[in-house]
């Protein structure tokens, strides 16, 4: 039997008009109250059947029931005029006989096949009889089995359960066949094709396909039920309308519907959606959805594509305005078309991207918003193009768009990066005026701006503000502030940062101790510097060349040469070897003491290291040889310094001039002063007085 025509709604209503309810657990065995039918009686039933059409066994292979049994001859009453209903009836009885055969065989294991067939014949005749008089609807539709006078209670209960099982299986088979049809529906196929294009594969795609087919089937059933309901209403109400039409002739017609007083109010989850504000909310949501899910860009072909290719191939110095005007005239672009063009330019021609983007911001079809200006400003800021950023800001304000917090954040980062502390501070205060609480990145940018500008105290104030707001600064920020205080020789500030780091729980590393040694050393507190130096060694950190040099420089401030030498001896016992930094400090110290021979020995050790002597060494040599009045070596040192004049600072220039004046090399001192002024450094009054005094009282340097 073809499974595509198992169950139809009219057929089911004709059989029993049942609503398939889940049957309860099938009885484990049929009670012995079933009166056994002997072989003779069974044969009598078969030999003298009632005048009903033969019942032919059919085999149905479904997930619910798999039939495998021999043929049974049964007589059923059917109507020749309704072939479709007859087929459904036979389907029901075929499945029913298969289930009942199994149950009878389990109970009556001693009975032969003919006896079982005779029992089945009696049961089927009773079921058909109930179907003819409509009793099976009452039997199957009830939650419990209704006892019968012909069968025992247990047997009738088993018949009731088997009937429910058959109807449930037929319903499932019907739904399966209908599901197959809707799986092949064009709408479902189209959704599956789209899902495959976006990358959905495998089990997920299969689940979605069945879900869409089920939704389509439910939708179809809904509209079919509406159509049936409408047809039934029309049939039932036909006569009623005729009667009402006659009665309505004597009554006056209603001109209009009665007016309802008040406004309709409806609530969902406690929200009064009759308020007009919800209409505005819906419009805003619709606008945002258009921004989040924009339309597809227009297809580009022909001349428009040629113009677009020319735009993509422009050079950085070319003017794209003419090509853009032609492209606009050909395509009439929307915002999504502009965004597509800008994305292609960013990938294929980043050199012209920002120039085109700046022109696009002025196009009405682009629908420019604040965020578009922010993107352009951020792109310029990453390249440190401050003038371009300020120009875009002015253009933004002229078009009536004020910078928001995100734009100002970009400005803070940019001005901090380029070292413009004043503008960075203005942008930072603007953020606060907006009510925006700066985050860690903004604080870090501002503190680095203050540190690079030589204002660590201002950076420390921001650090305290972060701590007040329970924002934990990073270790890098603490180290940057400590480094700034150490270079300035501010031991008090360095101590505050060191204590804050200790309270914050950061581990003390080698750089931490080295910076403290440097800070206290430059401040002239060699005892505190040595204390930190010893603590570093106790914690297992081996001092490096720079840290040792800072400790030696601290002793140099107090001219404690014996302690410095003892420190070097102790370190050499532990395997320390002085490097270029330590030798540089020793050369400067011995040079100030005019220990020429000892200094030159240190120069030999520097040469053995294979490194170029730093600038500080040459300044120290010039100072030493000038004061020692070693003309040749002093002039050699001056020549080296003149060659490296771009590296000299105001302190180095003044030390050289002072040393040359002390050695009587007035003309060379005058030449160095001119170099100093040419670099924009102003000489101090002490240097000017020293030079003028040397010109008056010193004798001229003898000629070679």
XYZ file of C-alpha atoms in Angstrom:
704
model
C 0.000 0.000 0.000
C 1.379 3.390 -0.941
C 2.361 5.291 2.270
C 1.640 8.671 0.648
C -2.096 8.008 0.972
C -2.306 6.532 4.458
C -4.388 9.023 6.376
C -6.611 11.899 5.308
C -8.623 14.064 7.609
C -11.985 12.956 6.198
C -10.961 9.323 6.429
C -9.947 9.580 10.082
C -13.157 11.366 10.923
C -15.079 8.644 9.089
C -13.290 5.861 11.044
C -13.533 7.179 14.533
C -13.040 10.980 14.558
C -10.294 10.370 17.062
C -7.787 12.799 18.542
C -4.671 10.641 18.841
C -3.834 10.552 22.517
C -0.762 8.694 23.754
C -1.701 5.196 24.861
C -0.684 4.032 28.306
C 1.825 1.282 28.834
C 0.672 -1.874 27.079
C -0.307 -4.689 29.388
C 2.437 -7.169 29.899
C 0.172 -10.058 29.161
C -3.457 -10.685 28.270
C -5.376 -12.111 31.183
C -6.520 -15.705 31.102
C -10.059 -14.414 31.324
C -10.012 -14.395 27.526
C -12.040 -17.534 26.644
C -9.834 -19.629 24.385
C -11.232 -20.566 21.042
C -10.685 -24.140 20.036
C -9.366 -25.247 16.725
C -12.850 -26.526 15.777
C -14.452 -23.209 16.579
C -11.776 -21.332 14.724
C -12.305 -23.557 11.705
C -16.029 -22.989 11.984
C -15.480 -19.243 11.901
C -13.273 -19.523 8.895
C -15.542 -22.014 7.029
C -18.741 -20.041 7.735
C -17.719 -16.426 7.631
C -20.102 -13.511 7.807
C -20.899 -11.773 4.539
C -18.132 -9.163 4.681
C -15.282 -8.529 2.286
C -12.030 -10.397 2.819
C -9.462 -8.779 5.112
C -6.056 -9.055 3.500
C -2.830 -8.743 5.472
C -0.507 -5.987 4.360
C 3.155 -5.419 5.266
C 4.126 -1.867 6.408
C 7.713 -0.879 7.049
C 7.811 2.209 9.304
C 9.965 3.393 12.221
C 7.144 2.631 14.634
C 6.078 -0.848 13.466
C 7.801 -3.388 11.263
C 5.373 -6.053 10.073
C 6.388 -9.563 9.248
C 3.634 -12.081 9.397
C 1.609 -14.451 7.201
C -1.680 -13.636 5.538
C -4.948 -13.623 7.442
C -8.366 -14.016 5.874
C -10.875 -11.683 7.529
C -14.171 -10.198 6.542
C -14.732 -6.442 6.924
C -17.680 -4.311 6.041
C -16.756 -1.539 3.648
C -18.463 0.917 1.461
C -17.784 0.566 -2.246
C -18.568 4.216 -2.804
C -15.674 5.572 -0.688
C -12.428 4.008 -1.924
C -10.234 6.443 -0.040
C -11.920 5.791 3.310
C -11.884 2.059 2.601
C -8.106 2.159 2.065
C -7.569 3.970 5.331
C -9.815 1.489 7.139
C -7.862 -1.417 5.730
C -4.629 0.281 6.750
C -5.898 0.655 10.314
C -7.065 -2.989 10.502
C -3.833 -4.250 8.919
C -1.703 -2.578 11.561
C -4.134 -3.594 14.315
C -4.056 -7.279 13.304
C -0.236 -7.262 13.286
C -0.031 -5.895 16.836
C -2.779 -8.174 18.180
C -1.213 -11.245 16.585
C 1.991 -10.615 18.513
C 0.154 -10.192 21.805
C -2.005 -13.309 21.316
C 1.071 -15.326 20.380
C 2.824 -14.206 23.585
C -0.109 -15.328 25.791
C -1.307 -18.450 23.978
C 1.995 -20.069 23.211
C 0.384 -23.551 22.951
C -2.195 -22.605 20.350
C -1.501 -23.302 16.723
C -1.681 -20.819 13.899
C -5.269 -21.607 12.916
C -6.492 -21.009 16.473
C -4.687 -17.651 16.621
C -6.218 -16.713 13.277
C -9.662 -17.643 14.583
C -9.127 -15.432 17.644
C -7.989 -12.568 15.435
C -11.067 -13.016 13.255
C -13.386 -12.686 16.254
C -11.543 -9.609 17.576
C -11.440 -7.901 14.181
C -15.144 -8.520 13.592
C -15.904 -6.855 16.928
C -13.656 -3.880 16.117
C -15.291 -3.472 12.699
C -18.695 -3.645 14.334
C -17.700 -0.856 16.733
C -16.367 1.194 13.816
C -19.645 0.849 11.924
C -21.791 2.121 14.785
C -19.295 4.777 15.917
C -18.467 3.094 19.151
C -14.744 3.014 18.516
C -14.620 6.798 18.897
C -15.925 6.385 22.424
C -13.602 3.423 23.009
C -10.302 4.930 21.776
C -10.988 8.551 22.629
C -11.397 7.862 26.320
C -8.457 7.906 28.706
C -9.278 4.420 30.031
C -10.642 1.314 28.292
C -14.443 0.990 28.420
C -15.447 -2.621 29.245
C -17.341 -4.635 26.610
C -19.967 -7.313 27.141
C -18.363 -9.589 24.501
C -14.742 -9.399 25.690
C -13.157 -9.604 29.095
C -11.893 -6.374 30.698
C -8.203 -7.160 30.074
C -8.759 -8.172 26.462
C -10.761 -5.034 25.756
C -8.076 -2.933 27.421
C -5.470 -4.506 25.139
C -7.670 -3.792 22.086
C -8.010 -0.177 23.249
C -4.232 0.240 23.653
C -3.468 -1.416 20.294
C -5.964 0.863 18.544
C -4.322 3.953 20.040
C -0.890 2.708 18.998
C -2.090 2.139 15.418
C -3.644 5.588 15.155
C -0.515 7.227 16.589
C 1.712 5.368 14.104
C -0.573 6.317 11.208
C -0.492 9.951 12.322
C 3.308 9.884 12.460
C 3.536 8.244 9.031
C 1.194 10.871 7.604
C 3.213 13.710 9.122
C 6.405 12.161 7.796
C 5.030 12.037 4.258
C 3.791 15.621 4.515
C 7.165 16.647 5.963
C 8.878 15.197 2.896
C 6.767 17.419 0.683
C 7.540 20.559 2.637
C 11.280 19.707 2.770
C 11.210 20.118 -1.015
C 9.304 23.421 -0.898
C 10.965 26.286 -2.775
C 10.932 28.583 0.248
C 12.745 25.986 2.388
C 15.266 25.306 -0.387
C 15.969 29.016 -0.749
C 16.636 29.356 2.997
C 18.963 26.338 2.901
C 20.893 27.792 -0.045
C 21.354 31.071 1.806
C 22.441 29.246 4.975
C 25.003 27.319 2.945
C 26.366 30.524 1.432
C 26.961 32.077 4.861
C 28.901 29.000 5.995
C 26.349 26.800 7.802
C 27.071 23.131 7.184
C 26.469 19.641 8.520
C 24.072 18.815 11.335
C 23.169 22.436 11.998
C 22.008 22.948 8.410
C 19.994 19.706 8.595
C 18.294 20.835 11.824
C 17.477 24.220 10.345
C 16.032 22.624 7.223
C 13.685 20.410 9.265
C 12.734 23.375 11.441
C 11.832 25.535 8.429
C 9.884 22.665 6.833
C 7.946 22.139 10.062
C 7.137 25.853 10.311
C 5.973 25.828 6.693
C 3.758 22.793 7.358
C 2.242 24.388 10.464
C 1.575 27.571 8.533
C -0.115 25.590 5.768
C -2.235 23.684 8.307
C -3.281 26.922 9.930
C -4.537 28.442 6.682
C -6.278 25.202 5.732
C -8.084 25.148 9.070
C -9.158 28.756 8.535
C -10.498 27.855 5.097
C -12.431 24.875 6.475
C -13.828 26.981 9.279
C -14.926 29.620 6.795
C -16.575 27.063 4.520
C -18.416 25.489 7.446
C -19.623 28.846 8.660
C -20.890 29.723 5.219
C -22.813 26.461 4.921
C -24.327 26.717 8.385
C -25.131 30.396 8.149
C -26.710 30.289 4.704
C -30.187 29.588 5.909
C -29.839 31.836 8.918
C -28.871 34.774 6.711
C -31.912 34.287 4.539
C -34.166 34.391 7.569
C -32.385 37.452 8.967
C -32.601 39.242 5.611
C -36.378 38.980 5.684
C -36.529 40.266 9.255
C -34.077 43.075 8.534
C -36.344 44.664 5.922
C -38.505 46.130 8.677
C -35.575 47.515 10.742
C -33.598 50.697 9.919
C -30.026 50.190 8.612
C -27.077 51.265 10.765
C -25.259 54.157 9.108
C -21.906 53.692 10.906
C -20.206 51.777 13.676
C -20.738 53.132 17.195
C -17.917 55.326 18.390
C -15.760 53.984 21.190
C -15.148 56.302 24.084
C -11.561 56.684 25.310
C -8.311 55.272 23.898
C -7.451 51.642 23.460
C -5.019 50.539 26.123
C -3.006 47.359 25.916
C -0.176 46.092 28.037
C 2.558 43.517 27.499
C 4.572 42.349 30.496
C 3.341 45.341 32.470
C 4.323 47.943 29.842
C 1.619 50.293 28.617
C 2.286 50.079 24.881
C -0.584 52.437 24.062
C 1.689 55.354 24.992
C 2.794 57.304 21.857
C 6.420 57.185 22.995
C 6.629 53.538 21.968
C 5.980 54.539 18.363
C 9.038 56.789 18.541
C 11.042 53.943 20.078
C 10.010 51.657 17.209
C 11.125 54.262 14.653
C 14.497 54.634 16.344
C 14.980 50.876 16.456
C 14.188 50.721 12.764
C 16.781 53.409 12.020
C 19.430 51.606 14.066
C 18.651 48.345 12.315
C 19.271 50.028 8.987
C 22.684 51.108 10.247
C 23.549 47.679 11.644
C 22.214 45.729 8.678
C 22.743 48.044 5.696
C 21.430 47.352 2.251
C 23.564 45.672 -0.371
C 25.703 47.986 -2.523
C 24.595 48.665 -6.067
C 26.160 46.488 -8.783
C 28.909 48.356 -10.612
C 29.558 47.698 -14.271
C 30.423 49.412 -17.524
C 31.762 52.944 -17.435
C 31.164 53.248 -13.698
C 33.480 50.302 -13.081
C 36.170 51.888 -15.277
C 35.972 55.121 -13.261
C 36.156 53.160 -10.026
C 39.275 51.345 -11.246
C 40.861 54.709 -12.009
C 40.088 55.882 -8.460
C 41.681 52.756 -7.019
C 44.842 53.298 -9.097
C 45.374 56.962 -8.135
C 48.739 58.048 -6.773
C 49.204 59.813 -3.470
C 49.831 63.204 -5.070
C 46.826 62.982 -7.487
C 43.570 64.893 -6.979
C 40.631 62.456 -6.812
C 37.851 65.076 -6.773
C 37.183 65.011 -10.542
C 36.952 61.211 -10.726
C 34.728 61.143 -7.639
C 32.330 63.649 -9.234
C 32.098 61.483 -12.367
C 31.556 58.353 -10.263
C 28.769 60.059 -8.303
C 27.022 61.127 -11.512
C 27.136 57.603 -12.934
C 26.196 55.582 -9.830
C 24.151 57.964 -7.639
C 25.680 56.218 -4.592
C 24.138 55.679 -1.178
C 26.021 55.371 2.096
C 26.642 51.666 1.637
C 28.188 52.326 -1.793
C 30.533 54.926 -0.293
C 31.560 52.557 2.490
C 32.283 49.823 -0.054
C 34.485 52.208 -2.047
C 36.389 53.358 1.051
C 36.965 49.760 2.166
C 38.427 48.881 -1.224
C 40.672 51.946 -1.137
C 41.915 51.041 2.354
C 42.870 47.566 1.158
C 44.247 48.324 -2.299
C 45.459 51.926 -2.156
C 45.960 53.120 1.444
C 48.001 56.103 0.267
C 44.967 57.820 -1.267
C 42.403 56.445 1.189
C 42.488 59.305 3.721
C 42.372 61.973 1.015
C 39.290 60.404 -0.568
C 37.672 59.887 2.820
C 38.087 63.567 3.641
C 36.308 64.493 0.382
C 33.545 61.949 1.013
C 32.706 63.517 4.383
C 31.368 66.540 2.522
C 28.996 64.507 0.315
C 25.324 64.654 1.261
C 24.661 61.100 0.032
C 27.234 59.756 2.514
C 25.053 60.877 5.466
C 28.082 61.874 7.532
C 27.871 61.450 11.293
C 30.219 62.174 14.206
C 31.696 58.695 14.132
C 32.896 59.192 10.526
C 34.854 62.276 11.554
C 36.271 60.358 14.519
C 37.570 57.594 12.235
C 39.369 60.114 10.025
C 40.796 61.972 13.029
C 42.011 58.711 14.519
C 43.701 57.745 11.236
C 45.532 61.095 11.075
C 46.424 60.902 14.778
C 48.085 57.503 14.346
C 50.387 59.125 11.772
C 51.048 62.129 14.100
C 49.557 64.551 11.549
C 48.506 67.150 14.098
C 47.735 69.901 11.575
C 45.430 67.635 9.575
C 43.645 66.570 12.764
C 43.037 70.161 13.810
C 41.805 71.020 10.303
C 39.273 68.156 10.389
C 38.158 69.288 13.843
C 37.464 72.798 12.549
C 35.572 71.370 9.585
C 33.584 69.163 11.935
C 32.544 72.103 14.113
C 31.651 74.193 11.053
C 29.252 71.463 9.929
C 27.479 71.604 13.288
C 28.934 68.462 14.848
C 30.653 68.785 18.199
C 33.386 66.292 19.187
C 32.149 63.569 21.488
C 34.041 61.706 24.215
C 35.525 59.195 21.768
C 36.921 61.953 19.546
C 38.417 63.770 22.526
C 39.989 60.523 23.710
C 41.779 60.259 20.386
C 43.021 63.838 20.819
C 44.362 63.085 24.297
C 46.379 60.159 22.980
C 47.690 62.135 20.005
C 48.773 65.253 21.917
C 50.349 63.091 24.623
C 52.266 61.163 22.002
C 53.668 64.251 20.275
C 54.492 65.884 23.628
C 52.035 68.798 23.447
C 51.169 68.764 27.127
C 49.032 71.913 27.085
C 46.693 70.672 24.346
C 46.597 67.202 25.870
C 45.587 68.688 29.219
C 42.865 70.784 27.534
C 41.436 67.684 25.858
C 41.666 65.785 29.142
C 39.700 68.459 30.974
C 37.113 68.492 28.171
C 36.523 64.807 28.820
C 35.850 65.551 32.460
C 33.452 68.339 31.503
C 31.516 65.814 29.439
C 31.164 63.727 32.601
C 33.351 60.986 31.160
C 35.498 59.083 33.654
C 38.942 58.512 32.106
C 40.064 54.920 31.838
C 43.520 53.413 32.344
C 44.666 54.126 28.777
C 43.828 57.830 29.010
C 45.531 58.145 32.389
C 48.622 56.390 31.022
C 48.771 58.704 27.994
C 48.497 61.822 30.139
C 51.079 60.643 32.665
C 53.551 59.754 29.908
C 52.989 63.204 28.400
C 53.865 64.849 31.726
C 56.867 62.539 32.208
C 58.247 63.251 28.736
C 57.762 66.976 29.336
C 59.806 66.755 32.544
C 56.840 67.209 34.877
C 56.691 63.961 36.861
C 54.915 65.721 39.734
C 51.832 66.313 37.567
C 51.942 62.696 36.459
C 52.077 61.615 40.090
C 48.929 63.623 40.837
C 47.096 61.630 38.172
C 48.528 58.470 39.713
C 47.013 59.405 43.082
C 43.705 60.132 41.361
C 43.735 56.638 39.858
C 44.375 55.125 43.272
C 41.487 57.129 44.718
C 39.153 55.711 42.043
C 40.398 52.167 42.808
C 42.074 51.916 39.395
C 45.334 50.027 39.763
C 48.126 51.651 37.741
C 50.415 49.376 35.813
C 53.978 48.639 36.844
C 55.225 50.400 33.704
C 53.690 53.690 34.867
C 55.281 53.401 38.310
C 58.658 52.659 36.723
C 58.317 55.567 34.284
C 57.670 57.994 37.155
C 60.508 56.505 39.199
C 62.820 56.805 36.191
C 61.866 60.459 35.697
C 62.484 61.337 39.363
C 65.806 59.463 39.315
C 67.103 61.354 36.282
C 66.156 64.646 37.889
C 67.821 63.638 41.149
C 64.578 64.032 43.097
C 65.149 61.524 45.907
C 61.950 62.525 47.751
C 59.732 61.886 44.729
C 61.520 58.629 43.974
C 60.952 57.540 47.568
C 57.210 58.242 47.313
C 56.900 56.178 44.140
C 58.959 53.364 45.705
C 56.632 53.247 48.709
C 53.556 53.233 46.451
C 54.974 50.326 44.470
C 55.601 48.429 47.676
C 52.017 48.970 48.867
C 50.689 47.993 45.431
C 52.434 44.632 45.759
C 54.904 44.871 42.885
C 58.088 42.829 43.112
C 61.348 44.786 43.354
C 63.553 44.092 40.362
C 67.057 45.169 39.411
C 65.912 48.335 37.623
C 63.928 49.407 40.682
C 67.024 49.369 42.905
C 69.226 50.886 40.196
C 66.876 53.867 39.841
C 66.791 54.405 43.609
C 70.583 54.292 43.732
C 70.701 56.829 40.896
C 68.140 59.134 42.530
C 69.845 59.181 45.941
C 73.273 59.388 44.315
C 72.402 62.489 42.295
C 70.795 63.994 45.378
C 74.127 63.524 47.228
C 72.800 60.984 49.747
C 75.445 58.296 49.217
C 74.501 56.467 52.438
C 70.921 55.894 51.302
C 72.176 54.965 47.841
C 74.536 52.368 49.362
C 71.701 51.023 51.527
C 69.555 50.348 48.451
C 72.598 48.912 46.675
C 73.182 46.430 49.508
C 69.469 45.521 49.686
C 69.571 44.698 46.004
C 72.457 42.272 46.565
C 70.724 40.687 49.575
C 67.622 39.978 47.466
C 69.753 38.065 44.985
C 70.106 40.683 42.262
C 73.585 41.024 40.817
C 74.445 44.662 40.159
C 75.093 45.444 36.526
C 77.527 47.947 35.073
C 75.062 50.872 35.062
C 73.956 50.346 38.662
C 77.568 50.148 39.830
C 78.372 53.315 37.880
C 75.526 55.132 39.650
C 76.890 54.015 43.022
C 80.399 55.201 42.107
C 78.902 58.514 40.932
C 77.218 58.877 44.337
C 80.602 58.537 46.025
C 82.011 61.015 43.509
C 79.555 63.651 44.738
C 81.163 63.405 48.200
C 84.662 62.668 46.828
C 84.843 59.379 48.769
C 87.359 57.674 46.510
C 88.433 55.117 49.113
C 84.863 53.813 49.562
C 84.399 53.634 45.805
C 87.600 51.608 45.379
C 86.644 49.287 48.244
C 83.267 48.716 46.612
C 84.928 47.814 43.315
C 87.279 45.383 45.048
C 84.356 43.658 46.799
C 82.422 43.371 43.565
C 85.425 42.006 41.665
C 85.723 39.245 44.269
C 82.168 38.225 43.417
C 83.011 38.084 39.727
C 81.993 41.596 38.686
C 83.870 43.149 35.764
C 83.598 46.925 35.233
C 82.105 48.028 31.936
C 81.997 51.204 29.882
C 79.599 52.959 32.294
C 81.783 52.362 35.349
C 84.961 53.342 33.515
C 83.289 56.545 32.282
C 82.476 57.627 35.844
C 86.010 56.783 37.020
C 87.572 58.705 34.110
C 85.499 61.769 34.966
C 86.363 61.485 38.664
C 90.105 60.994 38.157
C 90.099 63.701 35.495
C 88.694 66.208 37.938
C 91.500 65.188 40.342
C 93.983 65.693 37.446
C 95.347 62.174 37.817
C 96.448 62.045 34.191
C 98.357 58.739 34.265
C 95.587 56.848 36.086
C 93.015 58.293 33.708
C 94.972 57.215 30.644
C 95.218 53.676 32.038
C 91.434 53.608 32.293
C 91.290 54.754 28.669
C 93.369 51.727 27.707
C 90.905 49.449 29.493
C 88.036 51.081 27.619
C 89.891 50.430 24.376
C 90.314 46.779 25.389
C 86.548 46.472 25.664
C 86.340 47.338 21.959
C 83.757 50.075 22.473
C 83.755 53.699 21.341
C 84.270 56.056 24.308
C 81.089 58.002 25.066
C 80.861 61.764 24.740
C 81.206 62.234 28.495
C 84.705 60.707 28.365
C 85.868 63.264 25.782
C 84.404 66.128 27.832
C 86.247 64.831 30.897
C 89.512 64.535 28.931
C 89.141 68.077 27.558
C 88.556 69.343 31.075
C 91.528 67.424 32.500
C 94.041 68.253 29.754
C 92.996 71.934 29.659
C 93.428 72.379 33.389
C 96.684 70.420 33.263
C 97.710 72.808 30.414
C 98.538 69.945 28.108
C 97.964 71.932 24.936
C 98.268 69.214 22.340
C 95.993 66.713 24.045
C 93.570 69.454 25.036
C 93.226 70.628 21.432
C 92.778 67.027 20.262
C 89.926 66.621 22.736
C 88.438 69.951 21.569
C 88.600 68.776 17.960
C 86.688 65.598 18.816
C 84.050 67.612 20.653
C 83.653 70.066 17.768
C 83.028 67.119 15.461
C 80.284 65.882 17.820
C 78.869 69.329 18.599
C 75.295 68.205 17.828
C 75.431 65.856 20.826
C 76.538 68.531 23.285
C 74.135 70.138 25.728
C 74.364 73.451 27.569
C 76.069 71.889 30.616
C 78.762 70.238 28.494
C 79.385 73.500 26.562
C 79.833 75.486 29.779
C 82.195 72.898 31.280
C 84.367 72.934 28.147
C 84.474 76.745 28.004
C 85.295 77.006 31.701
C 88.102 74.451 31.397
C 89.610 76.153 28.344
C 89.534 79.519 30.119
C 91.213 77.969 33.177
C 93.962 76.542 30.955
C 94.463 79.825 29.112
C 92.996 78.688 25.783
C 90.867 81.809 25.381
C 90.511 81.737 21.611
C 89.336 78.120 21.656
C 86.940 79.004 24.445
C 85.587 81.880 22.345
C 85.074 79.516 19.389
C 83.203 76.999 21.545
C 81.006 79.831 22.879
C 80.058 80.742 19.313
C 79.097 77.110 18.633
C 77.017 77.126 21.782
C 75.131 80.258 20.783
C 74.661 78.921 17.237
C 72.794 75.939 18.707
C 70.511 78.292 20.587
C 71.965 77.812 24.072
C 72.500 80.920 26.174
C 75.683 81.067 28.238
C 75.353 81.706 31.955
C 76.712 84.886 33.556
C 79.431 82.905 35.309
C 80.753 81.583 31.989
C 80.660 85.028 30.403
C 82.540 86.546 33.348
C 85.124 83.754 33.273
C 85.719 84.254 29.542
C 85.992 88.059 29.774
C 88.384 87.782 32.721
C 90.583 85.366 30.820
C 90.713 87.723 27.836
C 91.914 90.580 30.012
C 94.337 88.944 32.405
C 95.626 85.889 30.623
C 98.529 85.951 28.289
C 98.260 84.919 24.715
C 98.915 81.319 23.923
C 102.426 80.987 22.381
C 102.479 80.199 18.703
C 103.707 76.886 17.391
